[in-house]
């Protein structure tokens, strides 16, 4: 299955991805951009080819998969960005509640460490950043028109445009942001 596919197989795919906490706009019968993003996040987490398509190997892995584990399991809410796998995890009380595919710094310059959301800017910035949550200096988690399967940003954490307002709304000032390899 790939973008544009329709039917009950897409509903089964989306229902399973939603159970595993991969971000989707909803569960329906149409394989849209959000489904492709969820498939891509799953592929990244499980070391599969990053195609955004549900292949036979993908389906086999999907059947036995579990919700991804958070690296940091403390109480409260935080986010984690795994630079190696290029995935963002929203974590609540030690459990992943949402996984999103991302693109970090092309030169590896997305700063590793424990940071905190210190500024939030809704809407668009002149640079094209959309719904930005800044965590250190000029680095932010933000929506962007291009979120390839590999590191491509200037150092920020790019997320798909469709989910940026929701991610922005769920981030609080002072919330921890863990970035690791």
Coordinates of N, CA and C in Angstrom, one line a residue:
X1 N 0.8 -1.2 0.0 CA 0.0 0.0 0.0 C 0.9 1.2 0.0
X2 N 0.4 2.3 -0.7 CA 1.1 3.6 -0.7 C 0.1 4.7 -0.8
X3 N 0.6 5.9 -0.9 CA -0.3 7.1 -1.0 C -1.3 6.9 -2.1
X4 N -2.5 7.2 -1.8 CA -3.6 7.1 -2.8 C -4.4 5.9 -2.7
X5 N -3.9 4.9 -2.0 CA -4.6 3.6 -1.9 C -5.8 3.8 -1.0
X6 N -6.9 3.0 -1.3 CA -8.1 3.1 -0.5 C -8.6 1.7 -0.2
X7 N -9.5 1.7 0.8 CA -10.1 0.4 1.1 C -9.9 -0.1 2.5
X8 N -10.4 -1.3 2.8 CA -10.4 -1.8 4.2 C -8.9 -2.1 4.6
X9 N -8.0 -2.4 3.7 CA -6.7 -2.7 4.1 C -6.0 -1.4 4.7
X10 N -6.4 -0.3 4.2 CA -5.8 1.0 4.7 C -6.4 1.2 6.2
X11 N -7.7 0.9 6.4 CA -8.2 1.0 7.7 C -7.5 0.1 8.7
X12 N -7.2 -1.1 8.3 CA -6.5 -2.1 9.2 C -5.1 -1.5 9.5
X13 N -4.5 -1.0 8.5 CA -3.1 -0.4 8.6 C -3.2 0.7 9.6
X14 N -4.1 1.7 9.4 CA -4.1 2.9 10.2 C -4.6 2.5 11.7
X15 N -5.5 1.6 11.8 CA -5.9 1.2 13.2 C -4.7 0.6 14.0
X16 N -3.9 -0.2 13.3 CA -2.8 -0.8 14.0 C -1.7 0.2 14.3
X17 N -1.4 1.1 13.4 CA -0.5 2.2 13.7 C -1.0 3.1 14.8
X18 N -2.2 3.4 14.9 CA -2.8 4.2 15.9 C -2.7 3.4 17.3
X19 N -2.9 2.1 17.3 CA -2.7 1.3 18.5 C -1.3 1.4 19.0
X20 N -0.4 1.5 18.1 CA 1.1 1.6 18.5 C 1.6 3.0 18.7
X21 N 0.6 4.0 18.7 CA 0.9 5.4 19.0 C 1.6 6.2 17.9
X22 N 1.5 5.7 16.7 CA 2.1 6.5 15.6 C 1.1 7.6 15.2
X23 N 1.5 8.8 15.1 CA 0.6 9.9 14.8 C -0.1 9.8 13.5
X24 N -1.4 10.0 13.5 CA -2.3 10.0 12.4 C -3.4 11.1 12.6
X25 N -4.0 11.6 11.5 CA -5.1 12.5 11.7 C -6.4 11.8 12.1
X26 N -6.4 10.5 11.8 CA -7.6 9.7 12.1 C -7.5 8.3 11.4
X27 N -8.4 7.5 11.7 CA -8.4 6.1 11.0 C -9.6 6.2 10.0
X28 N -9.3 5.9 8.7 CA -10.3 5.9 7.7 C -9.8 4.9 6.6
X29 N -10.3 5.0 5.4 CA -9.9 4.0 4.4 C -9.1 4.6 3.3
X30 N -8.4 5.8 3.6 CA -7.6 6.5 2.5 C -6.2 6.7 3.0
X31 N -5.2 6.2 2.2 CA -3.8 6.3 2.5 C -3.3 7.7 2.1
X32 N -3.3 8.6 3.0 CA -3.0 10.0 2.7 C -1.6 10.3 3.2
X33 N -1.2 11.6 3.2 CA 0.1 12.0 3.7 C 0.4 11.7 5.1
X34 N -0.7 11.7 6.0 CA -0.5 11.4 7.4 C -0.2 9.9 7.6
X35 N -0.9 9.1 6.7 CA -0.6 7.6 6.8 C 0.8 7.4 6.4
X36 N 1.3 8.0 5.3 CA 2.7 7.8 4.8 C 3.6 8.3 5.9
X37 N 3.3 9.4 6.6 CA 4.2 9.8 7.7 C 4.3 8.8 8.8
X38 N 3.1 8.2 9.2 CA 3.1 7.2 10.3 C 3.8 6.0 9.9
X39 N 3.7 5.5 8.6 CA 4.4 4.4 8.1 C 5.9 4.7 8.2
X40 N 6.3 5.8 7.7 CA 7.7 6.2 7.7 C 8.3 6.2 9.2
X41 N 7.5 6.7 10.1 CA 8.0 6.7 11.5 C 8.2 5.3 12.0
X42 N 7.2 4.4 11.7 CA 7.3 3.0 12.1 C 8.5 2.4 11.4
X43 N 8.8 2.7 10.2 CA 9.9 2.1 9.5 C 11.2 2.6 10.1
X44 N 11.3 3.8 10.5 CA 12.5 4.4 11.2 C 12.7 3.7 12.5
X45 N 11.6 3.5 13.3 CA 11.8 2.9 14.7 C 12.2 1.5 14.5
X46 N 11.8 0.7 13.5 CA 12.1 -0.7 13.4 C 13.2 -1.0 12.4
X47 N 13.9 0.0 11.9 CA 15.1 -0.3 11.1 C 14.7 -0.8 9.7
X48 N 13.5 -0.5 9.2 CA 13.1 -1.0 7.9 C 13.5 0.1 6.8
X49 N 13.4 -0.3 5.6 CA 13.7 0.7 4.5 C 12.7 1.9 4.7
X50 N 13.2 3.1 4.6 CA 12.4 4.3 4.8 C 11.7 4.7 3.5
X51 N 10.6 4.0 3.2 CA 9.9 4.3 1.9 C 8.5 5.0 2.0
X52 N 7.9 4.9 3.2 CA 6.6 5.4 3.4 C 5.5 4.5 2.8
X53 N 5.9 3.3 2.4 CA 4.9 2.3 1.8 C 4.9 1.1 2.7
X54 N 3.7 0.5 2.7 CA 3.5 -0.7 3.5 C 3.7 -1.9 2.6
X55 N 4.9 -2.5 2.7 CA 5.3 -3.7 1.9 C 5.1 -4.9 2.7
X56 N 5.2 -6.1 2.1 CA 5.0 -7.4 2.9 C 5.9 -7.4 4.1
X57 N 7.2 -7.0 4.0 CA 8.1 -7.0 5.2 C 7.6 -6.0 6.3
X58 N 7.0 -4.9 5.8 CA 6.4 -4.0 6.8 C 5.3 -4.6 7.5
X59 N 4.4 -5.3 6.8 CA 3.2 -5.9 7.4 C 3.6 -7.0 8.4
X60 N 4.6 -7.8 8.1 CA 5.1 -8.8 9.0 C 5.6 -8.2 10.3
X61 N 6.3 -7.1 10.2 CA 6.9 -6.4 11.4 C 5.7 -5.8 12.2
X62 N 4.8 -5.2 11.5 CA 3.6 -4.5 12.1 C 2.8 -5.4 13.0
X63 N 2.7 -6.7 12.6 CA 1.9 -7.7 13.3 C 2.5 -8.0 14.7
X64 N 3.8 -7.9 14.8 CA 4.4 -8.3 16.1 C 5.0 -7.1 16.9
X65 N 4.8 -5.9 16.4 CA 5.4 -4.8 17.0 C 4.6 -4.4 18.3
X66 N 5.4 -3.6 19.2 CA 4.8 -3.1 20.4 C 5.0 -1.6 20.3
X67 N 4.3 -0.9 21.2 CA 4.4 0.6 21.4 C 5.9 0.9 21.6
X68 N 6.5 1.8 21.0 CA 7.9 2.1 21.2 C 8.2 2.5 22.7
X69 N 9.4 2.2 23.2 CA 9.7 2.5 24.6 C 10.4 3.9 24.6
X70 N 10.1 4.6 25.7 CA 10.7 5.9 26.0 C 12.1 5.6 26.6
X71 N 13.1 6.4 26.3 CA 14.4 6.2 26.9 C 14.4 6.8 28.3
X72 N 13.7 7.9 28.5 CA 13.6 8.5 29.9 C 12.2 8.2 30.4
X73 N 12.1 7.6 31.6 CA 10.9 7.1 32.1 C 10.3 7.8 33.3
X74 N 10.8 9.0 33.5 CA 10.3 9.8 34.7 C 8.9 10.2 34.6
X75 N 8.3 10.7 35.7 CA 7.0 11.2 35.8 C 6.8 12.4 35.0
X76 N 5.5 12.8 34.6 CA 5.2 14.0 33.9 C 5.4 13.8 32.4
X77 N 5.5 15.0 31.7 CA 5.5 15.0 30.3 C 6.9 15.5 29.8
X78 N 7.3 14.9 28.7 CA 8.5 15.4 28.0 C 8.5 14.9 26.6
X79 N 9.5 15.4 25.8 CA 9.6 14.8 24.4 C 11.1 14.3 24.3
X80 N 11.2 13.4 23.4 CA 12.5 12.8 23.0 C 12.7 12.9 21.5
X81 N 13.9 13.2 21.1 CA 14.2 13.2 19.7 C 15.4 12.3 19.5
X82 N 15.2 11.2 18.8 CA 16.2 10.2 18.5 C 16.9 10.6 17.2
X83 N 18.0 11.2 17.2 CA 18.7 11.6 16.0 C 19.1 10.5 15.1
X84 N 19.4 9.3 15.6 CA 19.9 8.2 14.8 C 18.7 7.7 14.0
X85 N 17.5 7.5 14.6 CA 16.4 7.0 13.9 C 15.5 8.1 13.3
X86 N 15.8 9.4 13.6 CA 15.0 10.5 13.1 C 13.5 10.4 13.5
X87 N 13.3 10.2 14.8 CA 11.9 10.1 15.3 C 11.8 11.0 16.6
X88 N 10.6 11.5 16.7 CA 10.2 12.3 17.8 C 9.2 11.5 18.6
X89 N 9.4 11.4 20.0 CA 8.4 10.7 20.8 C 7.9 11.7 21.8
X90 N 6.6 11.7 22.0 CA 5.9 12.5 23.0 C 5.7 11.5 24.1
X91 N 6.1 11.8 25.3 CA 6.1 10.8 26.5 C 5.3 11.4 27.6
X92 N 4.5 10.6 28.2 CA 3.7 10.9 29.4 C 3.9 9.9 30.4
X93 N 4.4 10.2 31.6 CA 4.6 9.3 32.7 C 5.4 8.0 32.2
X94 N 6.4 8.3 31.4 CA 7.3 7.2 31.0 C 6.8 6.4 29.8
X95 N 5.7 6.7 29.2 CA 5.1 5.9 28.1 C 5.0 6.8 26.9
X96 N 5.4 6.2 25.7 CA 5.2 7.0 24.5 C 3.7 7.1 24.1
X97 N 3.3 8.3 23.9 CA 1.9 8.5 23.6 C 1.7 8.9 22.1
X98 N 2.9 9.4 21.5 CA 2.8 9.7 20.1 C 4.2 9.7 19.5
X99 N 4.3 9.1 18.3 CA 5.6 9.0 17.6 C 5.4 9.6 16.3
X100 N 6.4 10.5 15.9 CA 6.3 11.3 14.7 C 7.6 11.2 14.0
X101 N 7.6 11.1 12.7 CA 8.9 11.1 11.9 C 9.4 12.5 11.8
X102 N 10.7 12.7 11.9 CA 11.3 14.1 11.9 C 12.5 14.1 11.0
X103 N 13.0 15.3 10.8 CA 14.3 15.5 10.1 C 15.1 16.5 11.0
X104 N 16.3 16.1 11.4 CA 17.1 16.9 12.3 C 18.2 17.5 11.4
X105 N 19.2 18.1 12.0 CA 20.3 18.8 11.3 C 21.1 18.0 10.3
X106 N 21.2 18.5 9.1 CA 21.9 17.9 8.0 C 23.4 17.6 8.3
X107 N 24.0 18.5 9.1 CA 25.4 18.4 9.5 C 25.6 17.8 10.9
X108 N 24.5 17.3 11.4 CA 24.6 16.7 12.8 C 24.6 17.7 13.9
X109 N 24.2 19.0 13.6 CA 24.3 20.0 14.5 C 23.1 20.2 15.5
X110 N 22.1 19.4 15.4 CA 21.0 19.4 16.3 C 21.6 19.1 17.7
X111 N 21.5 20.0 18.7 CA 22.2 19.8 19.9 C 21.7 18.6 20.8
X112 N 22.6 17.8 21.2 CA 22.3 16.6 22.0 C 22.3 17.1 23.5
X113 N 21.3 16.6 24.2 CA 21.3 17.0 25.7 C 19.9 17.1 26.2
X114 N 19.8 17.6 27.4 CA 18.5 17.8 28.0 C 18.2 19.3 28.0
X115 N 17.2 19.7 27.3 CA 16.8 21.1 27.1 C 15.4 21.3 27.7
X116 N 14.9 22.6 27.6 CA 13.6 22.9 28.0 C 12.9 23.8 27.0
X117 N 11.6 23.7 26.8 CA 10.9 24.6 25.9 C 10.9 26.0 26.6
X118 N 11.5 27.0 25.9 CA 11.6 28.3 26.6 C 10.9 29.4 25.8
X119 N 10.4 29.1 24.6 CA 9.7 30.1 23.8 C 8.8 29.3 22.8
X120 N 7.7 29.9 22.5 CA 6.7 29.3 21.6 C 6.2 30.4 20.7
X121 N 6.2 30.1 19.4 CA 5.8 31.1 18.4 C 4.7 30.4 17.5
X122 N 3.4 30.8 17.6 CA 2.4 30.2 16.7 C 2.5 30.7 15.3
X123 N 1.9 30.0 14.4 CA 1.9 30.4 13.0 C 3.2 30.3 12.3
X124 N 3.4 31.1 11.2 CA 4.6 31.0 10.4 C 5.6 32.1 10.9
X125 N 6.9 31.7 10.8 CA 8.0 32.7 10.9 C 8.4 33.0 9.5
X126 N 9.1 34.1 9.3 CA 9.6 34.4 7.9 C 10.5 33.3 7.3
X127 N 11.1 32.5 8.1 CA 12.0 31.4 7.6 C 11.2 30.2 7.1
X128 N 9.9 30.2 7.3 CA 9.0 29.1 6.9 C 8.8 28.1 8.1
X129 N 9.3 28.4 9.2 CA 9.1 27.6 10.4 C 7.6 27.8 10.8
X130 N 6.9 26.7 11.2 CA 5.5 26.7 11.5 C 5.2 26.2 12.8
X131 N 4.6 27.0 13.7 CA 4.3 26.5 15.1 C 5.6 26.0 15.8
X132 N 6.4 26.9 16.2 CA 7.7 26.6 16.7 C 7.8 26.6 18.2
X133 N 8.4 25.5 18.7 CA 8.7 25.4 20.2 C 10.2 25.4 20.3
X134 N 10.8 26.5 20.8 CA 12.2 26.7 20.9 C 12.7 26.0 22.2
X135 N 13.8 25.3 22.1 CA 14.3 24.6 23.3 C 15.7 25.0 23.6
X136 N 16.5 25.5 22.7 CA 17.8 26.1 23.1 C 18.3 27.0 21.9
X137 N 18.7 28.2 22.2 CA 19.1 29.1 21.2 C 18.1 29.3 20.1
X138 N 18.5 29.2 18.9 CA 17.6 29.3 17.8 C 17.0 28.0 17.3
X139 N 17.2 26.9 18.1 CA 16.8 25.6 17.7 C 15.4 25.3 18.2
X140 N 14.5 24.8 17.3 CA 13.1 24.6 17.7 C 12.6 23.3 17.1
X141 N 11.5 22.8 17.7 CA 10.7 21.8 17.0 C 9.6 22.5 16.3
X142 N 9.5 22.3 15.0 CA 8.6 23.1 14.2 C 8.1 22.4 12.9
X143 N 7.0 22.7 12.4 CA 6.5 22.2 11.2 C 7.3 22.8 10.0
X144 N 7.4 22.1 8.9 CA 8.1 22.6 7.8 C 7.6 21.8 6.5
X145 N 7.7 22.5 5.4 CA 7.1 21.9 4.2 C 7.9 20.7 3.7
X146 N 9.1 20.6 4.1 CA 9.9 19.4 3.6 C 10.5 18.7 4.9
X147 N 10.0 17.4 5.1 CA 10.5 16.6 6.2 C 11.0 15.3 5.6
X148 N 12.1 15.2 5.0 CA 12.6 14.0 4.4 C 12.9 12.9 5.4
X149 N 13.2 11.7 5.0 CA 13.4 10.6 5.9 C 14.9 10.6 6.5
X150 N 15.6 11.6 6.2 CA 17.0 11.7 6.6 C 17.3 13.1 7.2
X151 N 18.4 13.4 7.9 CA 18.7 14.7 8.4 C 18.9 15.7 7.3
X152 N 18.1 16.8 7.4 CA 18.1 17.8 6.3 C 18.0 19.3 6.8
X153 N 17.7 19.5 8.1 CA 17.4 20.8 8.5 C 18.7 21.6 8.8
X154 N 18.6 22.8 9.2 CA 19.8 23.6 9.6 C 20.1 23.3 11.1
X155 N 19.4 22.4 11.7 CA 19.7 22.1 13.1 C 18.4 21.9 13.9
X156 N 17.3 22.5 13.4 CA 16.1 22.3 14.1 C 15.5 20.9 14.0
X157 N 14.4 20.6 14.7 CA 13.7 19.4 14.5 C 12.5 19.6 13.7
X158 N 12.5 19.2 12.4 CA 11.4 19.4 11.5 C 10.4 18.3 11.7
X159 N 9.1 18.7 11.8 CA 8.0 17.8 11.8 C 7.0 18.1 10.7
X160 N 6.2 17.2 10.3 CA 5.2 17.4 9.2 C 4.3 18.6 9.6
X161 N 4.0 19.4 8.6 CA 3.1 20.6 8.8 C 1.7 20.2 9.4
X162 N 1.1 19.1 9.0 CA -0.2 18.8 9.5 C -0.3 18.5 11.0
X163 N 0.8 18.1 11.6 CA 0.8 17.8 13.0 C 1.4 18.9 13.8
X164 N 2.1 19.9 13.2 CA 2.7 20.9 14.0 C 1.8 21.7 14.9
X165 N 0.6 22.1 14.6 CA -0.2 22.8 15.6 C -0.5 21.9 16.8
X166 N -0.8 20.7 16.6 CA -1.1 19.8 17.7 C 0.2 19.6 18.6
X167 N 1.3 19.3 18.0 CA 2.5 19.2 18.8 C 2.8 20.5 19.6
X168 N 2.7 21.6 18.9 CA 2.9 22.9 19.6 C 1.9 23.1 20.8
X169 N 0.6 22.8 20.6 CA -0.3 22.9 21.6 C -0.1 22.0 22.8
X170 N 0.6 20.9 22.6 CA 0.8 20.0 23.7 C 2.1 20.2 24.4
X171 N 2.9 21.2 24.0 CA 4.2 21.5 24.6 C 4.0 22.7 25.6
X172 N 4.5 22.5 26.8 CA 4.4 23.6 27.8 C 5.7 24.2 28.0
X173 N 5.7 25.5 28.4 CA 6.9 26.2 28.8 C 7.6 25.4 29.9
X174 N 8.9 25.2 29.8 CA 9.7 24.5 30.8 C 9.7 23.0 30.6
X175 N 8.9 22.5 29.6 CA 8.9 21.0 29.4 C 10.2 20.5 28.9
X176 N 10.7 19.4 29.5 CA 12.0 18.8 29.0 C 11.9 18.3 27.6
X177 N 13.0 18.6 26.9 CA 13.3 18.1 25.5 C 14.6 17.3 25.6
X178 N 14.5 16.0 25.4 CA 15.7 15.2 25.4 C 16.1 14.9 23.9
X179 N 17.3 15.2 23.6 CA 17.8 14.9 22.2 C 19.0 14.0 22.4
X180 N 19.0 12.8 21.7 CA 20.1 11.9 21.8 C 20.3 11.2 20.5
X181 N 21.4 10.4 20.4 CA 21.8 9.6 19.3 C 21.2 8.2 19.5

